[in-house]
mmCIF file of C-alpha atoms in Angstrom:
data_model
loop_
_atom_site.group_PDB
_atom_site.id
_atom_site.type_symbol
_atom_site.label_atom_id
_atom_site.label_comp_id
_atom_site.label_asym_id
_atom_site.label_seq_id
_atom_site.Cartn_x
_atom_site.Cartn_y
_atom_site.Cartn_z
ATOM 1 C CA MET A 1041 11.065 3.331 -16.727
ATOM 2 C CA LEU A 1042 13.354 3.708 -13.691
ATOM 3 C CA SER A 1043 10.671 3.695 -10.889
ATOM 4 C CA TRP A 1044 9.262 0.183 -12.218
ATOM 5 C CA ALA A 1045 12.555 -0.724 -12.965
ATOM 6 C CA PHE A 1046 14.163 0.456 -9.529
ATOM 7 C CA VAL A 1047 11.057 0.877 -6.900
ATOM 8 C CA ARG A 1048 7.340 -0.341 -8.542
ATOM 9 C CA GLY A 1049 8.580 -3.137 -10.290
ATOM 10 C CA PRO A 1050 9.686 -5.136 -7.211
ATOM 11 C CA ALA A 1051 7.934 -3.957 -5.782
ATOM 12 C CA ALA A 1052 4.736 -5.180 -7.749
ATOM 13 C CA ALA A 1053 6.735 -8.524 -7.833
ATOM 14 C CA TYR A 1054 6.792 -9.117 -4.311
ATOM 15 C CA GLU A 1055 2.850 -7.796 -3.518
ATOM 16 C CA LEU A 1056 1.852 -11.016 -6.821
ATOM 17 C CA ALA A 1057 5.121 -13.461 -4.671
ATOM 18 C CA ASP A 1058 2.916 -12.724 -1.750
ATOM 19 C CA SER A 1059 -0.718 -13.349 -3.340
ATOM 20 C CA GLY A 1060 0.626 -16.881 -3.930
ATOM 21 C CA SER A 1061 0.137 -16.687 -7.626
ATOM 22 C CA SER A 1062 1.926 -18.984 -9.927
ATOM 23 C CA LEU A 1063 2.520 -16.724 -11.739
ATOM 24 C CA PHE A 1064 5.347 -15.249 -10.693
ATOM 25 C CA GLY A 1065 6.549 -18.519 -10.855
ATOM 26 C CA ILE A 1066 6.375 -18.919 -14.334
ATOM 27 C CA GLY A 1067 7.174 -15.368 -15.481
ATOM 28 C CA GLY A 1068 10.789 -15.673 -12.844
ATOM 29 C CA VAL A 1069 11.693 -18.580 -15.236
ATOM 30 C CA LEU A 1070 11.178 -17.213 -18.713
ATOM 31 C CA VAL A 1071 13.059 -13.946 -17.463
ATOM 32 C CA LEU A 1072 15.597 -15.439 -16.641
ATOM 33 C CA VAL A 1073 15.971 -17.762 -19.518
ATOM 34 C CA VAL A 1074 14.821 -15.168 -22.038
ATOM 35 C CA LEU A 1075 17.740 -12.632 -20.356
ATOM 36 C CA ALA A 1076 20.150 -15.867 -20.462
ATOM 37 C CA ALA A 1077 19.278 -16.509 -23.978
ATOM 38 C CA LEU A 1078 20.122 -12.502 -24.432
ATOM 39 C CA GLY A 1079 23.394 -12.357 -22.428
ATOM 40 C CA SER A 1080 24.689 -15.083 -24.052
ATOM 41 C CA GLY A 1081 23.613 -14.097 -27.638
ATOM 42 C CA ILE A 1082 25.368 -10.289 -26.835
ATOM 43 C CA GLY A 1083 28.343 -12.586 -25.838
ATOM 44 C CA ALA A 1084 28.478 -14.045 -28.947
ATOM 45 C CA LEU A 1085 28.488 -10.928 -30.752
ATOM 46 C CA VAL A 1086 30.869 -9.668 -29.372
ATOM 47 C CA GLY A 1087 33.241 -12.299 -29.352
ATOM 48 C CA LEU A 1088 32.493 -12.766 -32.091
ATOM 49 C CA ILE A 1089 33.615 -8.763 -33.292
ATOM 50 C CA ALA A 1090 36.617 -9.066 -30.696
ATOM 51 C CA HIS A 1091 37.647 -12.696 -32.273
ATOM 52 C CA ARG A 1092 37.657 -13.985 -28.814
ATOM 53 C CA PRO A 1093 36.512 -18.014 -28.816
ATOM 54 C CA VAL A 1094 32.336 -17.826 -29.286
ATOM 55 C CA GLY A 1095 32.506 -20.716 -27.274
ATOM 56 C CA ASP A 1096 34.063 -18.689 -24.552
ATOM 57 C CA ALA A 1097 31.654 -15.482 -24.606
ATOM 58 C CA VAL A 1098 27.806 -17.195 -25.105
ATOM 59 C CA PHE A 1099 28.914 -19.070 -21.229
ATOM 60 C CA VAL A 1100 30.641 -16.088 -19.800
ATOM 61 C CA GLY A 1101 27.268 -13.665 -21.671
ATOM 62 C CA GLY A 1102 24.616 -16.210 -20.110
ATOM 63 C CA MET A 1103 26.133 -15.931 -16.637
ATOM 64 C CA ILE A 1104 26.185 -12.126 -16.952
ATOM 65 C CA GLY A 1105 22.538 -12.350 -17.859
ATOM 66 C CA ILE A 1106 21.563 -14.774 -15.193
ATOM 67 C CA GLY A 1107 23.435 -12.376 -12.771
ATOM 68 C CA ILE A 1108 21.194 -9.385 -13.532
ATOM 69 C CA PHE A 1109 18.157 -11.618 -12.971
ATOM 70 C CA MET A 1110 20.004 -12.234 -9.348
ATOM 71 C CA ALA A 1111 20.697 -9.212 -8.803
ATOM 72 C CA TRP A 1112 17.588 -7.537 -9.469
ATOM 73 C CA LEU A 1113 15.668 -10.535 -6.822
ATOM 74 C CA VAL A 1114 18.843 -8.896 -3.993
ATOM 75 C CA LEU A 1115 17.068 -5.820 -5.089
ATOM 76 C CA MET A 1116 13.274 -7.399 -4.776
ATOM 77 C CA VAL A 1117 14.259 -7.862 -0.967
ATOM 78 C CA VAL A 1118 15.489 -4.492 -0.067
ATOM 79 C CA VAL A 1119 13.188 -2.849 -1.870
ATOM 80 C CA VAL A 1120 10.523 -4.543 0.265
ATOM 81 C CA ALA A 1121 12.216 -3.703 4.018
ATOM 82 C CA VAL A 1122 12.366 0.459 3.157
ATOM 83 C CA LEU A 1123 8.890 -0.535 2.403
ATOM 84 C CA TRP A 1124 8.280 -2.182 5.727
ATOM 85 C CA VAL A 1125 10.574 0.526 7.179
ATOM 86 C CA ARG A 1126 8.485 3.163 6.294
ATOM 87 C CA GLY A 1127 4.949 1.848 6.481
ATOM 88 C CA LEU A 1128 3.865 1.462 3.119
ATOM 89 C CA SER A 1129 3.242 -1.029 1.858
ATOM 90 C CA PRO A 1130 4.257 -3.112 -2.105
ATOM 91 C CA ALA A 1131 0.518 -2.723 -3.184
ATOM 92 C CA ASP A 1132 0.830 1.327 -2.589
ATOM 93 C CA ALA A 1133 4.739 1.649 -3.841
ATOM 94 C CA ALA A 1134 3.147 -0.338 -7.097
ATOM 95 C CA SER A 1135 0.642 1.674 -7.385
ATOM 96 C CA GLY A 1136 2.152 4.503 -7.400
ATOM 97 C CA GLU A 1137 -0.012 6.614 -5.633
ATOM 98 C CA LYS A 1138 0.921 9.283 -2.971
ATOM 99 C CA LEU A 1139 -0.954 7.185 0.311
ATOM 100 C CA ALA A 1140 -0.752 9.115 3.879
ATOM 101 C CA GLY A 1141 -2.179 8.107 7.509
ATOM 102 C CA ARG A 1142 -5.239 5.625 7.055
ATOM 103 C CA HIS A 1143 -5.551 5.093 4.290
ATOM 104 C CA ALA A 1144 -1.938 4.144 3.916
ATOM 105 C CA ALA A 1145 -0.561 0.149 3.978
ATOM 106 C CA ARG A 1146 -3.751 -0.910 2.337
ATOM 107 C CA GLY A 1147 -1.822 -4.223 2.074
ATOM 108 C CA TYR A 1148 -3.680 -6.997 4.812
ATOM 109 C CA GLY A 1149 -0.624 -7.240 7.883
ATOM 110 C CA TRP A 1150 1.867 -4.519 6.441
ATOM 111 C CA ARG A 1151 2.524 -2.332 8.952
ATOM 112 C CA ARG A 1152 1.428 1.279 9.141
ATOM 113 C CA PRO A 1153 3.652 4.231 9.646
ATOM 114 C CA GLY A 1154 3.381 4.080 13.383
ATOM 115 C CA GLU A 1155 3.785 0.757 13.805
ATOM 116 C CA PRO A 1156 6.440 -1.254 15.967
ATOM 117 C CA LEU A 1157 9.173 -2.018 13.469
ATOM 118 C CA VAL A 1158 9.657 -5.442 14.360
ATOM 119 C CA PRO A 1159 7.007 -8.233 14.465
ATOM 120 C CA GLY A 1160 6.236 -10.275 16.680
ATOM 121 C CA SER A 1161 6.852 -13.188 14.676
ATOM 122 C CA LEU A 1162 9.544 -12.347 13.137
ATOM 123 C CA VAL A 1163 10.943 -12.438 17.361
ATOM 124 C CA LEU A 1164 8.785 -15.934 17.503
ATOM 125 C CA PHE A 1165 11.079 -17.454 14.448
ATOM 126 C CA PHE A 1166 14.059 -16.691 15.144
ATOM 127 C CA ALA A 1167 13.381 -18.660 19.359
ATOM 128 C CA LEU A 1168 12.397 -21.150 16.887
ATOM 129 C CA MET A 1169 15.596 -21.625 15.150
ATOM 130 C CA THR A 1170 17.016 -21.568 18.005
ATOM 131 C CA LEU A 1171 15.600 -24.242 19.493
ATOM 132 C CA ALA A 1172 16.087 -25.378 16.197
ATOM 133 C CA PHE A 1173 20.350 -25.308 16.347
ATOM 134 C CA GLY A 1174 20.286 -25.571 19.291
ATOM 135 C CA SER A 1175 19.105 -28.668 19.852
ATOM 136 C CA LEU A 1176 20.829 -30.116 16.954
ATOM 137 C CA GLY A 1177 24.442 -28.670 18.243
ATOM 138 C CA LEU A 1178 23.391 -30.636 21.363
ATOM 139 C CA HIS A 1179 22.659 -33.788 20.861
ATOM 140 C CA ALA A 1180 25.468 -33.267 17.972
ATOM 141 C CA ARG A 1181 28.266 -32.602 20.146
ATOM 142 C CA GLN A 1182 26.637 -35.696 22.760
ATOM 143 C CA VAL A 1183 27.478 -38.001 20.578
ATOM 144 C CA SER A 1184 31.083 -36.511 19.961
ATOM 145 C CA ARG A 1185 31.956 -36.696 23.261
ATOM 146 C CA PRO A 1186 35.239 -38.640 24.379
ATOM 147 C CA TRP A 1187 34.088 -41.861 26.677
ATOM 148 C CA ASP A 1188 35.142 -42.224 29.729
ATOM 149 C CA GLY A 1189 38.278 -44.770 29.781
ATOM 150 C CA PRO A 1190 40.881 -45.213 27.920
ATOM 151 C CA THR A 1191 40.031 -46.902 23.522
ATOM 152 C CA ALA A 1192 41.823 -48.050 20.486
ATOM 153 C CA THR A 1193 40.723 -48.278 16.977
ATOM 154 C CA THR A 1194 40.195 -50.391 14.331
ATOM 155 C CA SER A 1195 38.876 -51.181 11.288
ATOM 156 C CA GLY A 1196 35.870 -52.834 10.711
ATOM 157 C CA THR A 1197 33.728 -54.283 7.616
ATOM 158 C CA VAL A 1198 30.369 -53.289 6.446
ATOM 159 C CA VAL A 1199 28.656 -56.456 6.201
ATOM 160 C CA SER A 1200 24.969 -55.359 4.983
ATOM 161 C CA VAL A 1201 22.890 -51.847 4.200
ATOM 162 C CA HIS A 1202 19.573 -50.978 5.739
ATOM 163 C CA GLU A 1203 17.728 -48.817 3.741
ATOM 164 C CA PRO A 1204 15.247 -46.416 5.194
ATOM 165 C CA ALA A 1205 12.011 -46.574 5.777
ATOM 166 C CA TRP A 1206 9.576 -44.840 3.777
ATOM 167 C CA PHE A 1207 8.407 -42.339 6.624
ATOM 168 C CA GLU A 1208 12.192 -41.825 8.213
ATOM 169 C CA LYS A 1209 14.301 -39.494 6.699
ATOM 170 C CA GLY A 1210 18.203 -40.092 5.683
ATOM 171 C CA SER A 1211 20.428 -43.161 3.480
ATOM 172 C CA GLY A 1212 19.940 -45.994 6.587
ATOM 173 C CA SER A 1213 21.852 -47.677 8.038
ATOM 174 C CA VAL A 1214 24.829 -50.334 7.592
ATOM 175 C CA ASP A 1215 26.085 -52.990 10.308
ATOM 176 C CA ILE A 1216 30.137 -53.621 10.864
ATOM 177 C CA ARG A 1217 31.903 -56.812 11.969
ATOM 178 C CA TYR A 1218 34.956 -55.794 13.629
ATOM 179 C CA THR A 1219 36.622 -58.210 15.241
ATOM 180 C CA VAL A 1220 39.070 -57.760 19.022
ATOM 181 C CA ALA A 1221 41.204 -59.757 20.365
ATOM 182 C CA GLY A 1222 40.009 -62.676 18.163
ATOM 183 C CA VAL A 1223 36.489 -62.223 18.955
ATOM 184 C CA GLU A 1224 33.754 -60.585 15.973
ATOM 185 C CA HIS A 1225 31.327 -58.380 16.995
ATOM 186 C CA VAL A 1226 28.968 -55.820 14.959
ATOM 187 C CA ILE A 1227 27.432 -52.582 15.053
ATOM 188 C CA GLU A 1228 24.922 -50.449 13.730
ATOM 189 C CA THR A 1229 25.982 -47.133 12.827
ATOM 190 C CA GLY A 1230 24.704 -44.676 10.189
ATOM 191 C CA ARG A 1231 24.820 -44.794 6.292
ATOM 192 C CA ASP A 1232 26.496 -41.696 5.502
ATOM 193 C CA PRO A 1233 28.746 -40.723 8.726
ATOM 194 C CA GLY A 1234 29.677 -37.654 6.778
ATOM 195 C CA GLU A 1235 32.416 -38.065 4.681
ATOM 196 C CA HIS A 1236 30.033 -40.322 1.631
ATOM 197 C CA VAL A 1237 27.270 -43.423 1.831
ATOM 198 C CA LEU A 1238 28.629 -46.145 3.183
ATOM 199 C CA ALA A 1239 28.529 -49.730 0.346
ATOM 200 C CA LEU A 1240 28.785 -53.180 0.661
ATOM 201 C CA GLY A 1241 32.463 -54.814 2.526
ATOM 202 C CA GLU A 1242 33.785 -50.996 2.740
ATOM 203 C CA VAL A 1243 36.195 -50.613 4.986
ATOM 204 C CA VAL A 1244 35.696 -48.221 8.195
ATOM 205 C CA PRO A 1245 37.541 -47.569 11.014
ATOM 206 C CA VAL A 1246 36.037 -48.394 14.486
ATOM 207 C CA GLU A 1247 36.329 -46.747 18.361
ATOM 208 C CA TYR A 1248 36.422 -49.242 20.622
ATOM 209 C CA ASP A 1249 36.713 -49.795 24.405
ATOM 210 C CA VAL A 1250 39.263 -51.042 25.458
ATOM 211 C CA ALA A 1251 37.186 -52.446 28.780
ATOM 212 C CA GLU A 1252 33.747 -53.530 27.060
ATOM 213 C CA PRO A 1253 35.143 -54.529 22.821
ATOM 214 C CA ALA A 1254 30.798 -54.914 22.788
ATOM 215 C CA LYS A 1255 31.108 -51.099 22.899
ATOM 216 C CA ALA A 1256 32.156 -49.237 19.664
ATOM 217 C CA ARG A 1257 31.388 -46.419 17.020
ATOM 218 C CA SER A 1258 32.189 -45.410 14.005
ATOM 219 C CA THR A 1259 35.390 -43.067 13.797
ATOM 220 C CA TRP A 1260 33.770 -40.713 10.919
ATOM 221 C CA ALA A 1261 30.429 -40.490 12.399
ATOM 222 C CA VAL A 1262 32.157 -38.807 15.247
ATOM 223 C CA GLU A 1263 34.073 -36.784 14.168
ATOM 224 C CA SER A 1264 30.786 -36.112 11.803
ATOM 225 C CA ALA A 1265 29.662 -34.882 14.323
ATOM 226 C CA ARG A 1266 31.704 -32.789 16.233
ATOM 227 C CA SER A 1267 32.134 -30.309 13.166
ATOM 228 C CA ASP A 1268 28.333 -31.101 13.069
ATOM 229 C CA ALA A 1269 28.290 -29.238 16.495
ATOM 230 C CA THR A 1270 29.956 -26.706 15.955
ATOM 231 C CA PHE A 1271 28.960 -25.862 12.716
ATOM 232 C CA TRP A 1272 24.859 -25.934 14.531
ATOM 233 C CA LEU A 1273 25.254 -24.337 18.010
ATOM 234 C CA TRP A 1274 27.246 -21.150 16.017
ATOM 235 C CA LEU A 1275 23.809 -21.030 14.313
ATOM 236 C CA GLY A 1276 21.298 -21.462 16.832
ATOM 237 C CA GLY A 1277 23.840 -19.375 18.225
ATOM 238 C CA GLY A 1278 23.934 -16.572 15.925
ATOM 239 C CA CYS A 1279 19.988 -17.056 16.300
ATOM 240 C CA GLY A 1280 19.738 -16.582 20.067
ATOM 241 C CA VAL A 1281 21.011 -12.869 19.174
ATOM 242 C CA LEU A 1282 18.867 -11.825 16.657
ATOM 243 C CA GLY A 1283 16.017 -13.370 18.240
ATOM 244 C CA LEU A 1284 17.433 -10.800 21.869
ATOM 245 C CA LEU A 1285 18.357 -8.083 18.964
ATOM 246 C CA SER A 1286 14.654 -8.444 17.452
ATOM 247 C CA GLY A 1287 12.374 -8.689 20.826
ATOM 248 C CA ALA A 1288 14.784 -5.692 22.013
ATOM 249 C CA GLY A 1289 12.583 -3.728 19.319
ATOM 250 C CA TRP A 1290 9.662 -4.979 19.079
ATOM 251 C CA LEU A 1291 8.931 -4.847 23.059
ATOM 252 C CA GLY A 1292 10.864 -0.501 22.735
ATOM 253 C CA GLY A 1293 7.236 -0.658 19.293
ATOM 254 C CA ARG A 1294 5.235 -1.473 21.949
ATOM 255 C CA LEU A 1295 6.461 0.545 24.791
ATOM 256 C CA ARG A 1296 6.273 3.479 22.084
ATOM 257 C CA SER A 1297 3.268 3.000 20.371
ATOM 258 C CA SER A 1298 1.446 3.086 23.661
ATOM 259 C CA GLY A 1299 3.008 6.424 24.676
ATOM 260 C CA ARG A 1300 4.607 5.275 27.903
ATOM 261 C CA ARG A 1301 7.808 6.157 26.093
ATOM 262 C CA GLY A 1302 6.455 9.283 25.553
ATOM 263 C CA GLY A 1303 5.249 8.393 21.827
#
């Protein structure tokens, strides 16, 4: 029972999920509901015995049941990681058979004993994530950069809302009208500047170039881009470090497997 709860069960669940079967999702939902209901029932019983509010006890018991299920999913990831390091496929672990040598790791695409610990696909994944997050960070930093020359701030009003086209992402755009020295100007900016979705008639701060008042941008959008740049650049940098480490591990494994380092 302990083996199925902590080793064979998680391995079998991962094997089922990796097969693409819908049974994993359906079974996961059913188990989640059963654990939540069981926890709620036990919580209600404890509340009655301890003379505590039954509603609170039911909620706590249900959350404990959900927490147990989430902890078991985390355990499944840990078990799969250990199996990868050992060179034992989830199918082998779930079956409980003692396999070694060329019979080990029957799962297609799974690491076999003696093969590099870090797969090349992991290196490629971190490289793509670094490129994607880094591009987002650089774009946000470019948007948030201060303009050359003096600027000033005034209040603008949303005069029209443009819904996104069916193939576009996001919440659309808005036209903001503002007045400088008695002259009205209109700029178009994103409808979601980071604080909330702008509505028709809403008053928003606008930053404009003193020498060229028609050149302006939403102050909220600049502040949001500044915080986004920090987030995306840190995330891209973290993926870059992981990519370098995984690349070094992949290269070391390739060298050892080819016998260049005495492997």
